[in-house]
Short mmCIF file of C-alpha atoms in Angstrom, two decimals:
data_model
loop_
_atom_site.label_atom_id
_atom_site.label_comp_id
_atom_site.label_asym_id
_atom_site.label_seq_id
_atom_site.Cartn_x
_atom_site.Cartn_y
_atom_site.Cartn_z
CA MET P 263 -199.48 -299.84 95.20
CA LYS P 264 -198.63 -300.66 91.17
CA THR P 265 -202.14 -301.98 91.00
CA THR P 266 -204.22 -299.66 92.19
CA SER P 267 -201.75 -296.95 89.95
CA PHE P 268 -202.89 -299.35 87.20
CA TRP P 269 -205.88 -299.73 87.46
CA LYS P 270 -206.03 -295.88 87.99
CA GLU P 271 -204.80 -295.06 84.70
CA PHE P 272 -206.40 -297.71 82.55
CA THR P 273 -210.10 -296.67 83.84
CA LYS P 274 -209.11 -292.46 83.77
CA GLY P 275 -209.15 -293.12 79.93
CA ILE P 276 -212.84 -294.12 80.20
CA VAL P 277 -214.41 -291.61 81.87
CA ILE P 278 -212.54 -288.71 83.48
CA SER P 279 -210.34 -288.08 80.97
CA ASN P 280 -212.29 -289.68 77.77
CA PRO P 281 -210.68 -288.71 74.50
CA LEU P 282 -213.68 -287.74 72.57
CA PHE P 283 -216.22 -286.13 75.36
CA VAL P 284 -213.76 -284.76 78.07
CA LEU P 285 -210.44 -283.87 76.02
CA VAL P 286 -212.07 -283.36 72.51
CA LEU P 287 -209.14 -284.86 71.06
CA GLY P 288 -209.46 -286.89 67.47
CA LEU P 289 -212.73 -285.16 66.02
CA CYS P 290 -211.87 -285.51 62.74
CA PRO P 291 -211.51 -288.77 62.08
CA ALA P 292 -214.21 -289.31 64.94
CA LEU P 293 -216.83 -287.89 63.39
CA ALA P 294 -216.03 -288.61 59.78
CA VAL P 295 -216.26 -292.43 60.59
CA SER P 296 -219.11 -292.61 62.69
CA THR P 297 -221.36 -293.11 60.27
CA SER P 298 -222.19 -296.76 60.86
CA VAL P 299 -221.49 -298.83 64.38
CA ASP P 300 -219.36 -301.42 62.10
CA ASN P 301 -216.83 -298.10 60.62
CA ALA P 302 -216.72 -296.81 63.99
CA LEU P 303 -215.81 -300.38 65.06
CA GLY P 304 -212.92 -300.36 62.92
CA MET P 305 -212.13 -297.36 63.03
CA SER P 306 -211.46 -298.28 67.20
CA ILE P 307 -209.65 -301.43 66.66
CA GLY P 308 -207.22 -299.32 63.99
CA VAL P 309 -207.10 -296.66 66.56
CA THR P 310 -207.10 -299.21 69.65
CA PHE P 311 -203.68 -301.43 67.50
CA VAL P 312 -201.50 -298.07 66.88
CA LEU P 313 -201.97 -296.27 70.55
CA LEU P 314 -200.44 -298.97 72.38
CA GLY P 315 -197.81 -299.88 69.55
CA SER P 316 -197.03 -296.52 69.98
CA ASN P 317 -197.15 -296.18 73.83
CA ILE P 318 -195.51 -299.37 74.40
CA ILE P 319 -192.43 -298.84 72.58
CA ILE P 320 -192.33 -294.89 72.67
CA SER P 321 -191.98 -295.73 76.64
CA ALA P 322 -189.80 -298.25 76.64
CA ILE P 323 -186.99 -295.93 74.92
CA ARG P 324 -188.41 -292.53 76.50
CA LYS P 325 -185.43 -292.76 78.46
CA ILE P 326 -182.55 -292.39 75.64
CA ILE P 327 -184.81 -290.53 72.84
CA PRO P 328 -182.66 -287.12 72.43
CA ASN P 329 -185.33 -284.50 73.38
CA MET P 330 -185.19 -282.68 70.46
CA VAL P 331 -185.64 -284.88 67.97
CA ARG P 332 -188.37 -286.34 70.11
CA ILE P 333 -191.40 -285.30 68.22
CA PRO P 334 -190.33 -286.81 64.72
CA ILE P 335 -189.58 -290.08 66.66
CA PHE P 336 -192.66 -289.95 67.87
CA ILE P 337 -194.83 -289.54 64.41
CA VAL P 338 -192.07 -291.97 62.47
CA ILE P 339 -193.02 -294.73 65.19
CA ILE P 340 -196.56 -293.99 64.86
CA ALA P 341 -197.32 -293.86 61.22
CA THR P 342 -195.21 -297.39 60.96
CA PHE P 343 -198.07 -298.99 63.10
CA VAL P 344 -200.77 -296.71 61.28
CA THR P 345 -198.68 -298.33 57.51
CA ILE P 346 -199.51 -301.59 59.48
CA VAL P 347 -203.16 -301.50 60.41
CA ASN P 348 -203.74 -300.02 56.81
CA LEU P 349 -201.68 -302.91 55.57
CA VAL P 350 -204.09 -305.91 57.30
CA PHE P 351 -206.66 -304.54 57.03
CA HIS P 352 -206.11 -304.13 52.89
CA ALA P 353 -205.63 -307.46 52.69
CA TYR P 354 -208.15 -309.11 55.69
CA VAL P 355 -211.32 -306.92 55.52
CA PRO P 356 -211.29 -305.33 51.91
CA SER P 357 -214.88 -304.29 52.84
CA LEU P 358 -213.96 -302.17 56.04
CA TYR P 359 -210.67 -300.81 54.47
CA GLU P 360 -213.17 -299.25 51.83
CA SER P 361 -215.86 -297.49 53.64
CA LEU P 362 -213.00 -296.35 56.31
CA GLY P 363 -211.35 -294.86 53.01
CA ILE P 364 -209.18 -291.95 53.49
CA TYR P 365 -209.54 -292.04 57.41
CA LEU P 366 -207.12 -295.03 58.53
CA PRO P 367 -203.83 -293.62 56.72
CA LEU P 368 -205.00 -290.31 58.98
CA ILE P 369 -204.50 -292.27 62.17
CA VAL P 370 -201.73 -290.59 62.03
CA VAL P 371 -202.34 -287.54 62.17
CA ASN P 372 -205.03 -288.42 65.11
CA CYS P 373 -204.17 -286.13 68.02
CA ILE P 374 -205.03 -288.53 70.35
CA ILE P 375 -202.52 -291.01 69.90
CA LEU P 376 -199.01 -287.81 69.72
CA GLY P 377 -201.25 -286.48 72.44
CA ARG P 378 -200.96 -289.51 74.80
CA ALA P 379 -197.35 -290.30 73.13
CA GLU P 380 -196.04 -286.43 73.96
CA ALA P 381 -197.81 -286.22 77.63
CA PHE P 382 -198.47 -289.80 78.94
CA ALA P 383 -195.57 -292.37 77.74
CA SER P 384 -192.74 -289.92 76.97
CA LYS P 385 -192.39 -289.66 81.13
CA ASN P 386 -194.07 -292.69 82.61
CA PRO P 387 -193.66 -296.76 82.55
CA LEU P 388 -193.54 -299.15 80.42
CA LEU P 389 -197.30 -300.64 82.32
CA HIS P 390 -198.26 -297.87 83.14
CA SER P 391 -198.27 -296.75 79.01
CA ILE P 392 -200.44 -299.71 78.47
CA ALA P 393 -202.87 -298.96 81.06
CA ASP P 394 -203.11 -295.78 79.69
CA ALA P 395 -203.47 -296.95 75.66
CA LEU P 396 -206.44 -299.72 76.83
CA GLY P 397 -208.17 -296.83 79.14
CA ILE P 398 -208.23 -294.37 76.20
CA SER P 399 -208.80 -296.68 73.91
CA ILE P 400 -211.60 -298.50 75.00
CA GLY P 401 -213.27 -294.79 76.30
CA PHE P 402 -213.13 -293.59 72.77
CA MET P 403 -214.29 -296.95 71.28
CA LEU P 404 -216.85 -295.88 73.56
CA ALA P 405 -217.77 -292.63 72.56
CA LEU P 406 -217.64 -293.18 68.26
CA LEU P 407 -219.92 -296.01 69.82
CA ILE P 408 -222.29 -294.05 71.43
CA ILE P 409 -222.13 -291.52 68.38
CA SER P 410 -222.12 -294.13 65.71
CA PHE P 411 -225.02 -295.66 67.43
CA LEU P 412 -227.01 -293.21 67.64
CA ARG P 413 -226.25 -291.50 64.19
CA GLU P 414 -226.65 -294.70 62.15
CA THR P 415 -230.04 -295.64 64.14
CA LEU P 416 -231.17 -292.10 63.71
CA GLY P 417 -230.11 -290.95 60.39
CA THR P 418 -230.89 -294.54 58.25
CA GLY P 419 -233.71 -295.61 60.54
CA SER P 420 -232.24 -299.19 61.34
CA LEU P 421 -229.29 -301.35 62.12
CA SER P 422 -227.00 -303.68 60.45
CA ILE P 423 -223.16 -305.18 62.91
CA PHE P 424 -221.02 -307.10 59.95
CA GLY P 425 -223.49 -306.43 57.39
CA ALA P 426 -226.43 -308.12 59.23
CA ARG P 427 -229.50 -306.03 59.77
CA LEU P 428 -230.46 -306.28 63.78
CA PHE P 429 -233.34 -303.88 63.59
CA THR P 430 -235.41 -301.45 61.42
CA LEU P 431 -237.26 -298.75 62.97
CA PRO P 432 -240.98 -298.42 62.23
CA ILE P 433 -241.07 -295.10 61.19
CA LEU P 434 -237.70 -294.30 60.98
CA GLY P 435 -236.77 -297.08 58.56
CA GLU P 436 -239.41 -295.58 55.97
CA HIS P 437 -238.53 -291.90 56.04
CA PRO P 438 -235.17 -291.77 58.18
CA MET P 439 -233.70 -288.83 59.18
CA ALA P 440 -230.56 -288.50 56.57
CA ILE P 441 -229.07 -285.61 57.59
CA PHE P 442 -227.66 -287.56 60.90
CA VAL P 443 -225.52 -289.15 57.84
CA LEU P 444 -224.38 -286.24 56.68
CA PRO P 445 -221.38 -284.40 58.03
CA PRO P 446 -223.99 -281.68 60.04
CA GLY P 447 -225.32 -284.27 62.15
CA ALA P 448 -222.42 -285.26 63.14
CA PHE P 449 -222.01 -281.78 65.21
CA LEU P 450 -224.76 -281.77 66.49
CA LEU P 451 -224.77 -285.12 67.50
CA MET P 452 -221.39 -284.24 69.53
CA GLY P 453 -222.80 -280.73 70.26
CA LEU P 454 -226.43 -282.30 71.77
CA LEU P 455 -224.36 -285.41 73.82
CA LEU P 456 -221.99 -282.95 75.19
CA ALA P 457 -224.22 -280.74 76.83
CA LEU P 458 -226.75 -283.94 78.27
CA LEU P 459 -223.08 -285.70 79.16
CA ARG P 460 -222.49 -282.27 81.46
CA ARG P 461 -226.18 -281.54 81.92
CA LEU P 462 -225.97 -285.63 84.12
CA GLY P 463 -222.25 -284.66 85.70
CA VAL P 464 -220.84 -287.48 83.57
CA ILE P 465 -218.09 -285.37 82.45
CA LYS P 466 -216.94 -282.27 84.16
CA SER P 467 -215.60 -278.77 83.28
CA GLU P 468 -212.21 -278.03 83.79
CA MET T 1004 -164.77 -285.86 71.51
CA LYS T 1005 -167.51 -285.82 73.45
CA THR T 1006 -169.21 -283.20 72.58
CA THR T 1007 -169.27 -284.23 68.74
CA LEU T 1008 -171.18 -287.18 70.26
CA LYS T 1009 -173.41 -285.32 72.04
CA LYS T 1010 -174.50 -283.03 68.96
CA ILE T 1011 -174.44 -286.25 66.57
CA PHE T 1012 -175.93 -288.50 68.91
CA PRO T 1013 -179.79 -287.14 68.00
CA VAL T 1014 -179.48 -288.00 64.29
CA ILE T 1015 -178.50 -291.60 65.06
CA PHE T 1016 -180.54 -291.85 66.70
CA VAL T 1017 -183.22 -290.84 64.05
CA THR T 1018 -181.39 -293.04 61.54
CA VAL T 1019 -182.01 -296.52 64.21
CA VAL T 1020 -185.35 -295.59 64.14
CA VAL T 1021 -186.21 -294.90 61.15
CA PHE T 1022 -184.18 -298.21 59.78
CA MET T 1023 -186.06 -300.24 62.10
CA ALA T 1024 -189.46 -298.55 61.12
CA VAL T 1025 -188.38 -299.49 57.21
CA ALA T 1026 -187.60 -303.01 58.35
CA LEU T 1027 -190.30 -303.81 60.11
CA LEU T 1028 -193.19 -302.70 57.63
CA SER T 1029 -190.94 -304.84 54.47
CA TRP T 1030 -191.79 -307.59 56.79
CA THR T 1031 -195.61 -306.76 57.08
CA ASN T 1032 -195.83 -305.78 53.38
CA SER T 1033 -194.05 -309.21 52.27
CA ILE T 1034 -196.54 -310.83 54.11
CA THR T 1035 -200.05 -308.68 53.58
CA ARG T 1036 -199.25 -308.39 49.38
CA ASP T 1037 -200.12 -311.22 48.25
CA LYS T 1038 -203.01 -311.28 50.00
CA ILE T 1039 -204.21 -307.61 48.86
CA GLU T 1040 -203.17 -308.26 45.36
CA PHE T 1041 -205.84 -311.17 45.45
CA GLN T 1042 -208.02 -308.93 47.08
CA GLU T 1043 -207.23 -306.28 44.17
CA GLU T 1044 -207.84 -309.29 41.62
CA GLN T 1045 -211.80 -310.28 43.10
CA GLN T 1046 -212.38 -306.66 42.92
CA ILE T 1047 -211.58 -306.16 39.64
CA GLN T 1048 -213.62 -308.90 38.90
CA SER T 1049 -216.60 -307.68 40.51
CA MET T 1050 -216.73 -305.45 39.25
CA LEU T 1051 -216.06 -306.44 35.61
CA GLY T 1052 -219.07 -308.08 36.37
CA GLU T 1053 -221.24 -305.31 36.62
CA MET T 1054 -220.28 -303.97 33.76
CA PHE T 1055 -220.58 -306.87 31.47
CA PRO T 1056 -223.77 -308.26 33.54
CA ASP T 1057 -223.54 -311.22 30.35
CA MET T 1058 -220.09 -311.98 31.17
CA SER T 1059 -219.59 -315.32 31.66
CA ARG T 1060 -214.84 -315.57 31.38
CA TYR T 1061 -211.74 -313.06 31.04
CA ALA T 1062 -208.46 -312.79 29.89
CA PHE T 1063 -205.71 -310.79 30.39
CA GLU T 1064 -203.38 -310.32 27.85
CA ASP T 1065 -200.89 -306.98 27.53
CA ASP T 1066 -202.78 -304.95 30.14
CA ILE T 1067 -206.18 -305.94 28.10
CA TYR T 1068 -208.85 -307.98 29.47
CA THR T 1069 -211.29 -309.00 27.16
CA ILE T 1070 -214.29 -309.87 28.15
CA TYR T 1071 -216.65 -312.56 26.64
CA SER T 1072 -220.13 -314.37 27.09
CA ASP T 1073 -220.81 -318.19 26.62
CA GLU T 1074 -220.97 -317.14 22.93
CA ALA T 1075 -219.48 -314.33 22.16
CA GLN T 1076 -216.82 -311.45 22.63
CA LEU T 1077 -218.32 -308.97 24.45
CA GLY T 1078 -215.81 -306.49 25.16
CA TYR T 1079 -212.68 -304.40 26.90
CA ALA T 1080 -211.77 -303.35 29.97
CA PHE T 1081 -208.55 -302.01 30.86
CA LEU T 1082 -206.97 -300.38 33.90
CA ALA T 1083 -206.28 -297.00 33.21
CA LEU T 1084 -204.17 -294.68 36.45
CA GLY T 1085 -205.19 -290.92 36.94
CA LYS T 1086 -202.57 -288.05 39.20
CA GLY T 1087 -205.26 -286.70 41.05
CA TYR T 1088 -205.56 -283.84 43.86
CA GLY T 1089 -204.93 -285.99 46.61
CA GLY T 1090 -202.86 -289.41 45.04
CA SER T 1091 -203.40 -291.51 41.82
CA ILE T 1092 -206.44 -292.47 41.61
CA ASN T 1093 -207.02 -296.29 40.07
CA ILE T 1094 -209.79 -296.46 37.09
CA LEU T 1095 -211.14 -299.72 35.77
CA VAL T 1096 -212.09 -298.74 31.79
CA GLY T 1097 -214.97 -301.38 30.08
CA LEU T 1098 -214.25 -300.53 26.00
CA GLU T 1099 -218.07 -302.20 24.18
CA ASN T 1100 -215.62 -301.88 20.64
CA GLU T 1101 -213.44 -300.18 19.38
CA THR T 1102 -214.66 -296.76 20.01
CA THR T 1103 -216.77 -296.73 22.90
CA ILE T 1104 -216.22 -296.42 25.61
CA LYS T 1105 -219.14 -299.08 28.27
CA GLY T 1106 -218.24 -297.73 31.80
CA ILE T 1107 -215.49 -297.20 34.31
CA SER T 1108 -215.44 -297.53 37.76
CA ILE T 1109 -213.52 -295.69 40.14
CA ILE T 1110 -211.17 -298.50 41.81
CA SER T 1111 -209.11 -296.70 44.28
CA GLN T 1112 -208.89 -293.31 45.28
CA THR T 1113 -207.25 -290.84 47.90
CA GLU T 1114 -209.51 -287.71 47.00
CA THR T 1115 -211.10 -285.13 49.78
CA PRO T 1116 -213.43 -286.65 51.56
CA GLY T 1117 -217.04 -284.78 49.85
CA LEU T 1118 -215.07 -282.85 46.83
CA GLY T 1119 -213.08 -284.84 44.86
CA ALA T 1120 -214.41 -288.25 46.60
CA ARG T 1121 -217.12 -287.63 44.12
CA ILE T 1122 -215.72 -289.50 41.37
CA SER T 1123 -216.55 -292.24 42.47
CA ALA T 1124 -220.00 -291.71 42.66
CA SER T 1125 -222.30 -292.92 40.56
CA SER T 1126 -223.38 -289.69 38.95
CA PHE T 1127 -220.02 -289.09 37.68
CA VAL T 1128 -218.75 -291.98 36.67
CA GLY T 1129 -222.30 -292.59 34.54
CA GLU T 1130 -221.89 -289.71 32.16
CA PHE T 1131 -219.04 -292.04 30.30
CA ALA T 1132 -220.73 -294.70 29.69
CA GLY T 1133 -221.92 -295.15 25.65
CA LEU T 1134 -219.08 -291.79 25.18
CA SER T 1135 -218.09 -292.44 22.18
CA ILE T 1136 -213.98 -291.74 23.02
CA SER T 1137 -213.54 -288.92 21.15
CA ASP T 1138 -216.24 -286.89 23.28
CA VAL T 1139 -214.44 -288.01 26.67
CA ALA T 1140 -213.10 -284.20 27.90
CA LEU T 1141 -214.49 -281.72 30.07
CA ARG T 1142 -217.03 -279.97 29.02
CA GLN T 1143 -215.14 -276.59 29.34
CA ASP T 1144 -212.75 -278.46 27.02
CA GLY T 1145 -215.35 -279.31 24.48
CA GLY T 1146 -215.85 -282.81 25.27
CA GLN T 1147 -219.11 -284.78 26.81
CA ILE T 1148 -218.36 -284.79 30.98
CA ASP T 1149 -219.56 -282.24 33.57
CA ALA T 1150 -216.70 -281.55 36.04
CA ILE T 1151 -217.87 -282.43 40.28
CA THR T 1152 -218.25 -278.35 40.78
CA GLY T 1153 -215.88 -277.59 43.36
CA ALA T 1154 -213.04 -280.91 41.95
CA THR T 1155 -212.02 -280.02 39.09
CA ILE T 1156 -208.62 -281.19 39.03
CA SER T 1157 -209.81 -284.81 40.06
CA SER T 1158 -212.08 -284.95 37.34
CA GLY T 1159 -209.74 -283.62 35.02
CA ALA T 1160 -207.31 -286.35 36.58
CA VAL T 1161 -210.19 -289.02 35.76
CA VAL T 1162 -210.49 -287.76 32.42
CA ASP T 1163 -207.65 -287.00 31.09
CA ALA T 1164 -206.19 -290.86 31.94
CA VAL T 1165 -209.19 -292.25 30.85
CA LYS T 1166 -209.23 -290.36 27.13
CA ALA T 1167 -205.47 -290.99 26.77
CA THR T 1168 -204.92 -294.88 28.21
CA ALA T 1169 -207.90 -295.75 26.60
CA VAL T 1170 -206.32 -293.86 22.76
CA GLU T 1171 -203.47 -296.54 23.73
CA ARG T 1172 -205.08 -299.54 24.08
CA VAL T 1173 -207.10 -298.71 21.36
CA LYS T 1174 -204.36 -298.83 19.62
CA SER T 1175 -202.52 -301.69 20.49
CA LEU T 1176 -205.28 -303.38 19.55
CA GLN T 1177 -205.02 -302.22 16.03
CA GLU T 1178 -202.06 -302.93 16.03
CA LYS T 1179 -202.61 -306.73 16.67
CA GLU T 1180 -205.41 -307.24 14.26
#
């Protein structure tokens, strides 16, 4: 019984309630950093760490948090983890820190994280909250990887991961569709992806 | 008694949580600080190298980097801190001599993406190269620098910081001679 519900909480975040494609939360940081696969990976790692940390702490103290101050408490906990991510990225992966720029500290206001704290971790036991955090993070990472893969290949005509060039497309390599790395391209692509995923029945409207 | 405790419990709770957060953060900071300083120094070193391609070494004294090639002194550089729209802007300013700017680079900034953040673009920082310090001002104030459209505050912050710090550093250079 317990393992099945752990599994259920874990898998639901990946497809059924994928944070980007189904809940459509956290669009601002997602669209802003999905210009390259590297950035998307970095952002996903940051979000995973923060979400896991905040879900664990909040779930562990959920019974003693006074209801009237719960949102400030959540924010303090989330901000602490975000600052840790910020310092660690700055110290150990400076190039990623540079390219994520302002969006790294802005994980604080990413509504996926506060949303999971309020809607899940503050009401559910520790193990389930961990499963929820992992599932949602993987869903976020998958969605972000799909978007950033398309944006990078269409927008620059090539794909590189960790600075190593993987491939360059024949025609697009010389004439990339630069709109896809720009903000309008992000919105276009996001809309098209949502429409496609719905048409295919991968995600269902409520 | 019990009701007062109930009333102040949220206050105590928030205080305890904040204290724990502060403790955790200062611990993280103590671990990462040296590494971050090292990274920043590396960054400054590579920026100096770009600004002065012939640089072979530099010396740092009294907030001024003196840049040398193998045989000659190439110029000076120093850090300037601007107050931007979204926080502080760290700028590296290179001087060719005591009156002329060699170039500037933005080390870090937290301006609005798409607007103020364009102060890092080469079209903006490039405007400073070769200017005399007295010409460093926005065009609307009688200078030679075009402000970025929609980001006058960020542009002005860079200009003000570069000019004010340059004047100060040149003064201290001249006093030394």
